[in-house]
Short mmCIF file of C-alpha atoms and ligand atoms in Angstrom, two decimals:
data_model
loop_
_atom_site.label_atom_id
_atom_site.label_comp_id
_atom_site.label_asym_id
_atom_site.label_seq_id
_atom_site.Cartn_x
_atom_site.Cartn_y
_atom_site.Cartn_z
CA UNK A 11 -24.34 -8.67 -6.19
CA UNK A 12 -25.78 -7.87 -2.82
CA UNK A 13 -25.43 -11.92 -2.06
CA UNK A 14 -22.35 -11.36 -1.58
CA UNK A 15 -22.30 -8.46 0.67
CA UNK A 16 -21.47 -10.63 3.94
CA UNK A 17 -17.90 -9.72 3.49
CA UNK A 18 -18.64 -5.81 5.60
CA UNK A 19 -20.55 -6.61 8.56
CA UNK A 20 -23.96 -4.38 8.41
CA UNK A 21 -23.84 -3.38 11.87
CA UNK A 22 -20.76 -1.78 11.84
CA UNK A 23 -22.29 0.18 8.19
CA UNK A 24 -25.08 1.21 10.53
CA UNK A 25 -22.67 2.96 12.91
CA UNK A 26 -20.65 4.25 9.87
CA UNK A 27 -23.71 6.10 8.17
CA UNK A 28 -24.18 7.26 11.52
CA UNK A 29 -20.72 9.05 11.94
CA UNK A 30 -20.97 9.68 8.42
CA UNK A 31 -24.10 11.44 8.71
CA UNK A 32 -22.78 13.32 11.74
CA UNK A 33 -19.35 14.87 10.10
CA UNK A 34 -19.43 17.40 7.59
CA UNK A 35 -15.57 17.94 7.63
CA UNK A 36 -13.76 14.69 7.06
CA UNK A 37 -9.60 14.07 6.96
CA UNK A 38 -8.32 10.57 4.94
CA UNK A 39 -5.14 9.47 5.71
CA UNK A 40 -3.34 7.24 3.20
CA UNK A 41 -0.08 5.77 3.95
CA UNK A 42 3.64 7.26 4.61
CA UNK A 43 5.50 6.02 1.19
CA UNK A 44 2.05 5.58 -0.44
CA UNK A 45 1.35 3.02 -2.86
CA UNK A 46 -1.03 3.10 -6.24
CA UNK A 47 -3.79 0.93 -3.25
CA UNK A 48 -3.09 3.96 -0.59
CA UNK A 49 -3.64 6.80 -2.83
CA UNK A 50 -6.32 5.03 -5.43
CA UNK A 51 -8.46 3.95 -2.46
CA UNK A 52 -8.02 7.96 -1.00
CA UNK A 53 -9.05 9.71 -4.09
CA UNK A 54 -12.28 6.89 -4.18
CA UNK A 55 -13.29 7.74 -0.74
CA UNK A 56 -12.66 11.18 -1.65
CA UNK A 57 -14.61 11.65 -4.38
CA UNK A 58 -17.51 9.24 -3.08
CA UNK A 59 -17.78 12.08 0.14
CA UNK A 60 -17.63 15.08 -2.11
CA UNK A 61 -20.64 13.48 -3.55
CA UNK A 62 -22.53 13.29 -0.49
CA UNK A 63 -21.77 16.67 -0.15
CA UNK A 64 -18.97 16.64 2.50
CA UNK A 65 -15.75 18.68 2.55
CA UNK A 66 -13.00 15.97 2.60
CA UNK A 67 -9.40 16.17 2.34
CA UNK A 68 -6.29 13.91 1.53
CA UNK A 69 -3.26 14.74 3.97
CA UNK A 70 -0.68 11.81 2.41
CA UNK A 71 2.30 11.81 5.35
CA UNK A 72 4.55 12.07 2.30
CA UNK A 73 4.93 12.32 -1.31
CA UNK A 74 3.93 9.45 -3.69
CA UNK A 75 4.91 8.35 -7.24
CA UNK A 76 4.79 9.73 -10.51
CA UNK A 77 3.26 6.99 -11.96
CA UNK A 78 -0.02 7.97 -9.46
CA UNK A 79 0.03 11.52 -10.63
CA UNK A 80 -2.94 10.96 -13.67
CA UNK A 81 -5.44 9.61 -10.80
CA UNK A 82 -8.71 12.13 -10.42
CA UNK A 83 -8.57 14.69 -8.62
CA UNK A 84 -4.76 14.02 -7.45
CA UNK A 85 -3.83 17.39 -7.71
CA UNK A 86 -5.84 18.34 -4.56
CA UNK A 87 -3.85 15.47 -2.58
CA UNK A 88 -2.04 17.68 0.52
CA UNK A 89 1.41 15.95 1.13
CA UNK A 90 2.34 17.02 4.85
CA UNK A 91 5.78 17.61 4.96
CA UNK A 92 5.13 20.23 2.39
CA UNK A 93 2.97 22.08 4.62
CA UNK A 94 2.34 20.73 8.16
CA UNK A 95 0.52 23.97 10.01
CA UNK A 96 -1.93 23.69 7.46
CA UNK A 97 -3.19 19.99 7.19
CA UNK A 98 -2.76 19.98 11.16
CA UNK A 99 -5.22 22.55 11.29
CA UNK A 100 -7.31 20.92 8.93
CA UNK A 101 -6.93 17.62 10.62
CA UNK A 102 -7.55 18.79 14.23
CA UNK A 103 -10.75 20.66 13.34
CA UNK A 104 -12.15 17.43 10.81
CA UNK A 105 -14.92 15.91 12.58
CA UNK A 106 -13.87 12.14 11.25
CA UNK A 107 -10.41 10.96 10.11
CA UNK A 108 -10.32 7.93 7.82
CA UNK A 109 -6.97 5.59 8.68
CA UNK A 110 -6.90 4.22 4.47
CA UNK A 111 -4.57 1.24 4.18
CA UNK A 112 -2.53 1.30 7.06
CA UNK A 113 -3.66 0.07 10.86
CA UNK A 114 -1.23 1.33 13.04
CA UNK A 115 -0.35 5.50 13.42
CA UNK A 116 3.37 3.64 13.30
CA UNK A 117 2.74 3.59 9.71
CA UNK A 118 1.76 7.22 9.10
CA UNK A 119 5.05 8.36 9.35
CA UNK A 120 5.47 11.86 10.25
CA UNK A 121 1.62 12.17 11.37
CA UNK A 122 2.15 9.64 13.22
CA UNK A 123 1.76 12.27 16.89
CA UNK A 124 -0.84 14.27 15.18
CA UNK A 125 -3.28 11.34 14.86
CA UNK A 126 -2.64 9.73 18.29
CA UNK A 127 -3.41 13.09 19.75
CA UNK A 128 -6.27 13.85 17.33
CA UNK A 129 -9.86 13.93 18.45
CA UNK A 130 -12.19 13.58 15.84
CA UNK A 131 -13.78 10.37 15.25
CA UNK A 132 -11.64 7.38 13.43
CA UNK A 133 -12.91 4.81 11.19
CA UNK A 134 -9.87 2.88 9.23
CA UNK A 135 -10.03 1.28 6.22
CA UNK A 136 -7.85 -2.15 5.60
CA UNK A 137 -6.67 -5.21 4.95
CA UNK A 138 -3.24 -5.86 6.47
CA UNK A 139 -2.59 -8.47 9.39
CA UNK A 140 -3.04 -7.37 13.08
CA UNK A 141 -4.79 -3.99 13.04
CA UNK A 142 -3.99 -2.03 16.26
CA UNK A 143 -7.23 -0.76 18.43
CA UNK A 144 -6.39 2.86 17.27
CA UNK A 145 -10.32 3.28 15.41
CA UNK A 146 -13.72 3.69 16.71
CA UNK A 147 -14.81 1.82 13.50
CA UNK A 148 -12.68 -0.52 11.88
CA UNK A 149 -12.76 -2.25 8.52
CA UNK A 150 -10.32 -4.77 8.30
CA UNK A 151 -10.11 -8.00 5.80
CA UNK A 152 -6.97 -9.28 5.02
CA UNK A 153 -9.23 -11.33 2.67
CA UNK A 154 -9.44 -8.27 0.73
CA UNK A 155 -6.86 -8.33 -2.34
CA UNK A 156 -6.55 -4.43 -1.84
CA UNK A 157 -7.66 -1.27 0.64
CA UNK A 158 -9.58 -0.36 -2.87
CA UNK A 159 -11.54 -3.79 -3.39
CA UNK A 160 -12.58 -3.05 0.39
CA UNK A 161 -13.37 0.60 -0.57
CA UNK A 162 -15.33 -0.88 -3.07
CA UNK A 163 -17.33 -2.79 -0.73
CA UNK A 164 -17.62 0.12 1.93
CA UNK A 165 -18.96 1.78 -0.49
CA UNK A 166 -21.67 -0.43 -1.80
CA UNK A 167 -22.53 -1.38 1.42
CA UNK A 168 -23.67 2.04 2.46
CA UNK A 169 -25.45 1.79 -0.30
CA UNK A 170 -24.24 4.01 -2.47
CA UNK A 171 -22.67 1.68 -5.38
CA UNK A 172 -24.51 3.79 -8.15
CA UNK A 173 -21.90 6.98 -7.28
CA UNK A 174 -19.05 5.05 -8.34
CA UNK A 175 -18.56 6.56 -11.33
CA UNK A 176 -15.84 6.00 -14.00
CA UNK A 177 -13.13 8.15 -12.19
CA UNK A 178 -14.23 6.79 -9.26
CA UNK A 179 -13.61 3.45 -10.85
CA UNK A 180 -10.29 4.15 -12.16
CA UNK A 181 -9.22 4.97 -8.83
CA UNK A 182 -10.58 1.26 -7.24
CA UNK A 183 -9.22 -0.28 -10.56
CA UNK A 184 -5.33 1.24 -9.96
CA UNK A 185 -5.09 -0.14 -6.46
CA UNK A 186 -6.43 -3.44 -6.80
CA UNK A 187 -3.63 -3.77 -9.80
CA UNK A 188 -1.14 -2.51 -7.76
CA UNK A 189 -1.70 -4.51 -4.89
CA UNK A 190 -1.92 -7.59 -6.90
CA UNK A 191 0.98 -7.82 -9.43
CA UNK A 192 -1.90 -6.82 -11.91
CA UNK A 193 -4.15 -9.44 -10.53
CA UNK A 194 -1.45 -12.14 -10.66
CA UNK A 195 -1.14 -12.81 -6.99
CA UNK A 196 -3.59 -12.50 -3.47
CA UNK A 197 -6.20 -12.14 -6.18
CA UNK A 198 -7.91 -15.56 -6.65
CA UNK A 199 -11.35 -14.64 -5.08
CA UNK A 200 -14.16 -14.58 -7.36
CA UNK A 201 -15.91 -11.80 -5.77
CA UNK A 202 -12.59 -9.38 -6.94
CA UNK A 203 -13.69 -10.24 -10.31
CA UNK A 204 -16.76 -9.25 -10.53
CA UNK A 205 -15.56 -5.94 -8.71
CA UNK A 206 -13.59 -5.71 -11.55
CA UNK A 207 -16.67 -6.80 -13.94
CA UNK A 208 -18.48 -3.74 -12.35
CA UNK A 209 -15.64 -1.25 -12.84
CA UNK A 210 -15.60 -2.17 -16.38
CA UNK A 211 -19.17 -1.76 -16.60
CA UNK A 212 -18.38 1.75 -15.29
CA UNK A 213 -16.53 3.00 -18.17
CA UNK A 214 -12.78 2.08 -16.92
CA UNK A 215 -10.07 2.13 -19.95
CA UNK A 216 -8.32 -1.07 -18.52
CA UNK A 217 -5.60 -0.86 -20.96
CA UNK A 218 -4.94 3.42 -20.43
CA UNK A 219 -4.64 2.36 -16.72
CA UNK A 220 -2.17 -0.39 -16.88
CA UNK A 221 -0.13 1.63 -19.53
CA UNK A 222 -0.36 4.92 -17.40
CA UNK A 223 0.76 2.68 -13.88
CA UNK A 224 3.47 -0.07 -15.71
CA UNK A 225 4.22 2.16 -19.36
CA UNK A 226 6.26 5.25 -17.29
CA UNK A 227 9.59 4.15 -17.09
CA UNK A 228 12.18 7.07 -17.26
CA UNK A 229 15.48 5.34 -19.69
CA UNK A 230 17.20 6.02 -16.05
CA UNK A 231 14.83 3.65 -14.15
CA UNK A 232 15.28 0.89 -16.70
CA UNK A 233 18.80 1.02 -16.57
CA UNK A 234 18.35 1.45 -12.85
CA UNK A 235 16.53 -1.99 -13.14
CA UNK A 236 19.08 -3.38 -15.63
CA UNK A 237 21.64 -2.21 -12.75
CA UNK A 238 19.95 -4.42 -10.12
CA UNK A 239 19.48 -7.15 -11.74
CA UNK A 240 23.40 -7.62 -13.28
CA UNK A 241 25.13 -6.01 -10.46
CA UNK A 242 22.91 -6.17 -7.34
CA UNK A 243 21.44 -9.19 -7.29
CA UNK A 244 22.75 -11.98 -5.38
CA UNK A 245 20.89 -16.03 -5.69
CA UNK A 246 21.12 -18.10 -2.99
CA UNK A 247 20.10 -21.48 -4.80
CA UNK A 248 20.22 -23.14 -2.00
CA UNK A 249 17.07 -20.93 -0.02
CA UNK A 250 15.64 -20.60 -2.59
CA UNK A 251 16.14 -16.57 -1.95
CA UNK A 252 17.56 -13.75 -4.21
CA UNK A 253 18.54 -10.76 -2.90
CA UNK A 254 18.97 -7.37 -4.10
CA UNK A 255 21.66 -4.00 -2.97
CA UNK A 256 21.02 -0.92 -3.98
CA UNK A 257 23.52 1.51 -2.96
CA UNK A 258 23.31 5.31 -2.15
CA UNK A 259 25.75 5.80 -5.14
CA UNK A 260 23.76 3.49 -6.98
CA UNK A 261 20.59 5.97 -6.41
CA UNK A 262 22.66 9.41 -7.60
CA UNK A 263 24.59 7.06 -10.96
CA UNK A 264 20.87 6.65 -12.02
CA UNK A 265 19.30 9.99 -11.17
CA UNK A 266 16.99 7.99 -8.58
CA UNK A 267 13.34 9.86 -8.18
CA UNK A 268 10.73 8.48 -5.60
CA UNK A 269 9.34 5.10 -7.04
CA UNK A 270 11.41 4.21 -9.44
CA UNK A 271 12.02 1.26 -7.39
CA UNK A 272 8.49 0.01 -7.17
CA UNK A 273 8.45 -3.77 -8.57
CA UNK A 274 11.88 -4.38 -8.44
CA UNK A 275 11.90 -6.75 -5.68
CA UNK A 276 9.24 -9.14 -8.21
CA UNK A 277 11.66 -9.77 -10.68
CA UNK A 278 13.88 -12.80 -8.86
CA UNK A 279 10.58 -14.71 -8.32
CA UNK A 280 10.28 -15.42 -11.88
CA UNK A 281 13.86 -17.60 -11.32
CA UNK A 282 12.57 -20.89 -11.43
CA UNK A 283 12.37 -22.25 -7.75
CA UNK A 284 12.74 -18.75 -6.10
CA UNK A 285 10.41 -18.53 -3.06
CA UNK A 286 11.78 -15.46 -1.62
CA UNK A 287 13.02 -11.99 -3.29
CA UNK A 288 14.71 -9.03 -1.07
CA UNK A 289 15.94 -5.84 -1.71
CA UNK A 290 18.13 -3.47 0.24
CA UNK A 291 17.81 -0.04 -0.55
CA UNK A 292 20.46 2.51 1.05
CA UNK A 293 18.43 6.06 1.94
CA UNK A 294 20.18 8.36 3.69
CA UNK A 295 19.84 7.85 7.14
CA UNK A 296 18.16 4.04 6.90
CA UNK A 297 17.91 1.01 4.72
CA UNK A 298 14.96 0.56 3.84
CA UNK A 299 13.72 -2.81 2.73
CA UNK A 300 11.21 -4.86 0.59
CA UNK A 301 10.25 -8.64 0.87
CA UNK A 302 8.28 -10.32 -1.26
CA UNK A 303 7.40 -14.21 -1.45
CA UNK A 304 5.70 -16.76 -2.82
CA UNK A 305 2.53 -19.81 -1.80
CA UNK A 306 2.75 -20.53 2.05
CA UNK A 307 5.66 -18.67 3.12
CA UNK A 308 5.38 -15.95 5.57
CA UNK A 309 7.94 -13.10 4.38
CA UNK A 310 6.41 -11.26 7.15
CA UNK A 311 7.74 -12.78 10.11
CA UNK A 312 11.11 -12.11 8.79
CA UNK A 313 10.33 -8.21 8.39
CA UNK A 314 8.99 -7.89 11.45
CA UNK A 315 10.94 -9.44 13.91
CA UNK A 316 14.17 -8.55 12.30
CA UNK A 317 13.72 -5.00 10.21
CA UNK A 318 10.55 -2.66 12.11
CA UNK A 319 8.44 -4.14 9.83
CA UNK A 320 5.52 -6.45 8.87
CA UNK A 321 2.72 -6.17 5.76
CA UNK A 322 1.35 -9.30 3.96
CA UNK A 323 2.42 -13.14 4.10
CA UNK A 324 3.63 -12.61 0.88
CA UNK A 325 4.66 -9.01 0.76
CA UNK A 326 6.08 -6.46 3.56
CA UNK A 327 8.42 -4.13 4.16
CA UNK A 328 11.08 -2.70 6.90
CA UNK A 329 13.46 -0.64 7.63
CA UNK A 330 16.56 -0.47 9.47
CA UNK A 331 19.03 1.42 11.33
CA UNK A 332 22.29 -1.18 10.58
CA UNK A 333 24.79 -0.29 7.40
CA UNK A 334 23.46 -1.62 4.29
CA UNK A 335 25.93 -4.29 4.30
CA UNK A 336 25.27 -5.45 8.02
CA UNK A 337 21.21 -5.73 6.70
CA UNK A 338 22.31 -8.28 4.47
CA UNK A 339 24.27 -10.29 6.53
CA UNK A 340 21.65 -10.11 9.19
CA UNK A 341 19.00 -11.52 6.50
CA UNK A 342 21.87 -14.16 5.53
CA UNK A 343 22.00 -15.48 9.06
CA UNK A 344 18.51 -15.81 9.72
CA UNK A 345 17.55 -17.32 6.56
CA UNK A 346 19.00 -20.83 7.20
CA UNK A 347 16.68 -21.33 9.86
CA UNK A 348 13.80 -19.25 8.42
CA UNK A 349 14.08 -21.99 5.42
CA UNK A 350 14.08 -24.77 7.99
CA UNK A 351 10.83 -23.70 9.05
CA UNK A 352 9.12 -23.94 5.69
CA UNK A 353 10.68 -27.23 4.88
CA UNK A 354 9.22 -28.86 8.25
CA UNK A 355 5.72 -27.26 7.16
P1 5GP B 5 6.52 -2.34 -0.18
O1 5GP B 5 7.36 -3.26 0.09
O2 5GP B 5 5.96 -2.23 -1.52
O3 5GP B 5 7.10 -1.10 0.42
O4 5GP B 5 5.59 -3.21 0.85
C1 5GP B 5 5.12 -4.03 1.10
C2 5GP B 5 4.09 -4.41 1.70
O5 5GP B 5 4.70 -4.07 3.35
C3 5GP B 5 2.64 -3.23 1.77
O6 5GP B 5 1.23 -3.55 1.68
C4 5GP B 5 2.71 -2.38 2.96
O7 5GP B 5 1.82 -1.88 3.59
C5 5GP B 5 3.81 -3.27 3.45
N1 5GP B 5 5.02 -2.59 4.98
C6 5GP B 5 5.61 -2.21 4.29
N2 5GP B 5 6.90 -1.44 5.03
C7 5GP B 5 6.74 -1.40 5.99
C8 5GP B 5 6.07 -1.10 7.59
O8 5GP B 5 7.75 -0.18 8.13
N3 5GP B 5 5.99 -2.06 8.53
C9 5GP B 5 4.38 -2.87 8.37
N4 5GP B 5 4.22 -2.97 9.09
N5 5GP B 5 4.30 -2.96 6.88
C10 5GP B 5 5.06 -2.35 5.91
MN1 MN B 6 -3.02 -2.24 0.07
#
């Protein structure tokens, strides 16, 4: 596969090799509220660094969903909010910090100021648009379907493809499928399938991974999904958009656990003609919003402009201090003009 290696800058890889050989103690930081790609790529890197004889530690800014708790080595992950002092000591005595699956300290949650002050060299491995210049070495490419895909390329470019065993491959595959809706969107580059082919050759059990990631609903979670679609969804056909509203009371009623609403926002996109879907979730002190779109609809601009967020063209997120209904009304207010810009394209 070496003919396809131009996706990673060889000069940057040389610099990464120097930083890696100068480092013994390494921190790996996924984004706050980590998803399959953030945790998968962090665990892949963690296992790789350990194979290279490094002392490494994943410090997640916050907890991650149960459907990732089967991943190899996941019990080694530290959650910052569960032990801040220990995590800060480790971070502040690290020689090297990897910023993984995000590109702004704002996405590092409670670790934002700790990372801003950290003096260690930093390497970013990411695939989101508009990376901020917060690191010494940046591996950032929006053409990668996932940070996990980038991680595969990174390890291969370092000359260590042979160290990608079945366990590392499981982590990488998980990030690839969770960031592409099971290889349904944002996954049309042949190279992605060459990498998937290598992961299968490395011995991953694809069916087991799909089952672990997707077939894990509690009865309450399945009922919450039913409630979202039956009671919480509003279809705005004129604008090819659907909204799902979830109140704090809904979450209590269905015994909400972290990660339970993951993926719910995608369902309305299965309605014929829909181009946008947005879920508004009322949390204790904030409304969390997830945006999804199809095709050439830059929903991330709505997330960025009105909801303090951002992300990819077809998958973005944000949050607001507005009340739940105010947030929904704001979206409805800006939707007609946004929809008009799509028609003009
Ligand atoms: P989700 O809706 O699954 O939370 O996030 C979808 C995508 O948007 C992910 O790629 C995530 O990294 C990005 N995203 C989610 N929340 C935010 C946010 O607050 N700020 C930015 N810049 N991106 C976000
Ligand atoms: Mn990602």
